[in-house]
Amino acid sequence: MSGWEEAYWEPSFGAPARSARQSGHYQRYVPDFVDGMMLAVNGDLSRKVAQAERALRALNDPGAGGLDGIARFLLRSEAIASSKIEGIAPSAQQVALAELGQMESVRGVSDQARLVANNMTVVRRSTTELVEAEELTVESIVDLHRSLLPDEPRHHGLRTVQNWIGGSDWNPIGAGYVPPAADRVPELMADLVAYLNGSAHSPLIQAAIVHAQFETVHPFTDGNGRVGRALIHTVLARRGLADRAVLPVSLVLATLKERYVAGLTSFRFDAPRGSEEASLAINAWLEVFVDAAMVAVAEARELMERVEDLIRDWATRQTEHRMSRGLRAIPRSDSASARLLMTLPEAPVVTATTLARILEVSFNAASAALDELHQAGILQVKSIDRGASAYIARDVLDLVNLAERRLASTRFDTRESPPARPVPARQQADQ
């Protein structure tokens, strides 16, 4: 049976003040195992889950088009949320230039942008490894955590000490939440991985339970939030529900922070396993998670539609430019300029060298394609190093910033409520 147990905190004599050297009793949570858990999902919620999963499958359908084009948008937003940046959200252009800087020399890129770009690479690589693995183990999760905190070895591995959320830095007395004792963590993580490898529940419900149980166990001394977010995508991708992009569920949950915390609090029930009371508590959390998933699907669909509209607008501009030059109105579908038009949403900042590698064409063909779209007013040129320039699709970067601001609004519309967490400024100028 899950519930709260009383523990006693011995004072830390290295604390800076007498108040921090406090000792006393506190309550920590002992969760039930989730593998093989009995769960009754209420009728209204089950229908909402089915609706959300149908919408997500439709979004993920290769025939739908567009999701591949916004995959990097969503990954970038997730990377910002998973980066330890205090109150700073680098602009889309800065991050795109930092990504370019991983392959070519680029001046003037901020450290924050480099951090996000590097985190994008890590999140993409790590979650791909988890998704493709035949079977996950506890060590798989430990490896994911290590990759997300590469420069913090003191936090690597399952915790061997008590941790807590909120309250004092020196003791858990009065903390907002205290996870289970460290000696319970290995078996709780083994149970969580066993559940993750199965399919007892629908993909969306499984993702919700994996995330809530992971955050409840809080198995690491730092970086739990980053791993918990990655596990949402891991479940949805392994179950074939969202394997082409990171659905921004965790970003919606971060925006709706009060509901999110209330949902997790409900999940930490004090009742016999399989009881009606336990099911009601879990249902309350599932309601929060599924609502967030439905918002995430709606926002991803809107972004897809905006990208598709943008590509149509570009095609019109390209046609008008070509006709003004006496060229055939529409380039061949296999030409570098036609393929570049479809590549820009995924790679909005490129050089001729990078484009030649992406499209597998000659440097001259890549240069000609970039120049054509520049002349058509689709791309702008920016100096990135002595004698080197990059081509930038600012329309795409504007969409990225708009999407991030919408996802950070508690109404998911900045006209109705401003962003509730750090995002790039509107119409931010890049130097």
PDB file of N, CA, C and O in Angstrom, residues 12 34 92 111 154 184 194 201 215 239 377 409 424:
ATOM      1  N   SER A  12      22.511  18.854  10.123  1.00  0.00           N
ATOM      2  CA  SER A  12      23.752  18.999   9.360  1.00  0.00           C
ATOM      3  C   SER A  12      24.573  20.108   9.995  1.00  0.00           C
ATOM      4  O   SER A  12      24.193  21.276   9.951  1.00  0.00           O
ATOM      5  N   VAL A  34       4.123   0.085 -10.046  1.00  0.00           N
ATOM      6  CA  VAL A  34       3.183   0.341 -11.137  1.00  0.00           C
ATOM      7  C   VAL A  34       3.074  -0.827 -12.111  1.00  0.00           C
ATOM      8  O   VAL A  34       2.089  -0.927 -12.844  1.00  0.00           O
ATOM      9  N   ALA A  92      15.463  32.176 -31.590  1.00  0.00           N
ATOM     10  CA  ALA A  92      15.532  31.091 -32.562  1.00  0.00           C
ATOM     11  C   ALA A  92      16.737  31.252 -33.479  1.00  0.00           C
ATOM     12  O   ALA A  92      17.406  30.273 -33.834  1.00  0.00           O
ATOM     13  N   ASP A 111      26.604  31.937 -25.270  1.00  0.00           N
ATOM     14  CA  ASP A 111      26.799  30.671 -24.553  1.00  0.00           C
ATOM     15  C   ASP A 111      25.468  29.968 -24.319  1.00  0.00           C
ATOM     16  O   ASP A 111      25.388  28.735 -24.376  1.00  0.00           O
ATOM     17  N   ARG A 154      28.924  14.483 -10.237  1.00  0.00           N
ATOM     18  CA  ARG A 154      28.535  14.233  -8.849  1.00  0.00           C
ATOM     19  C   ARG A 154      27.056  13.864  -8.736  1.00  0.00           C
ATOM     20  O   ARG A 154      26.629  13.311  -7.709  1.00  0.00           O
ATOM     21  N   ARG A 184      15.041   2.543  -1.223  1.00  0.00           N
ATOM     22  CA  ARG A 184      13.896   2.023  -1.988  1.00  0.00           C
ATOM     23  C   ARG A 184      14.018   2.292  -3.484  1.00  0.00           C
ATOM     24  O   ARG A 184      13.285   1.709  -4.286  1.00  0.00           O
ATOM     25  N   ALA A 194      10.153  -2.124 -15.828  1.00  0.00           N
ATOM     26  CA  ALA A 194       9.351  -3.285 -16.223  1.00  0.00           C
ATOM     27  C   ALA A 194       8.012  -2.836 -16.791  1.00  0.00           C
ATOM     28  O   ALA A 194       7.533  -3.368 -17.807  1.00  0.00           O
ATOM     29  N   HIS A 201      -1.405  -0.672 -20.602  1.00  0.00           N
ATOM     30  CA  HIS A 201      -2.350   0.427 -20.807  1.00  0.00           C
ATOM     31  C   HIS A 201      -2.097   1.083 -22.159  1.00  0.00           C
ATOM     32  O   HIS A 201      -1.080   0.815 -22.811  1.00  0.00           O
ATOM     33  N   GLU A 215       8.705  11.019 -11.491  1.00  0.00           N
ATOM     34  CA  GLU A 215       8.827  12.244 -10.706  1.00  0.00           C
ATOM     35  C   GLU A 215       8.555  11.976  -9.224  1.00  0.00           C
ATOM     36  O   GLU A 215       9.098  12.659  -8.354  1.00  0.00           O
ATOM     37  N   ARG A 239       5.740   3.277 -28.516  1.00  0.00           N
ATOM     38  CA  ARG A 239       4.417   2.723 -28.789  1.00  0.00           C
ATOM     39  C   ARG A 239       3.881   3.142 -30.149  1.00  0.00           C
ATOM     40  O   ARG A 239       2.745   2.831 -30.516  1.00  0.00           O
ATOM     41  N   GLY A 377      13.537  37.049 -52.244  1.00  0.00           N
ATOM     42  CA  GLY A 377      13.117  37.651 -50.985  1.00  0.00           C
ATOM     43  C   GLY A 377      12.740  36.637 -49.918  1.00  0.00           C
ATOM     44  O   GLY A 377      12.145  36.999 -48.896  1.00  0.00           O
ATOM     45  N   SER A 409       1.969  30.605 -22.893  1.00  0.00           N
ATOM     46  CA  SER A 409       0.796  31.361 -22.433  1.00  0.00           C
ATOM     47  C   SER A 409      -0.190  30.411 -21.780  1.00  0.00           C
ATOM     48  O   SER A 409      -0.479  29.341 -22.314  1.00  0.00           O
ATOM     49  N   PRO A 424      11.690  33.850 -25.884  1.00  0.00           N
ATOM     50  CA  PRO A 424      12.281  34.971 -26.618  1.00  0.00           C
ATOM     51  C   PRO A 424      11.313  36.140 -26.712  1.00  0.00           C
ATOM     52  O   PRO A 424      10.102  35.959 -26.804  1.00  0.00           O
TER      53      PRO A 424
END
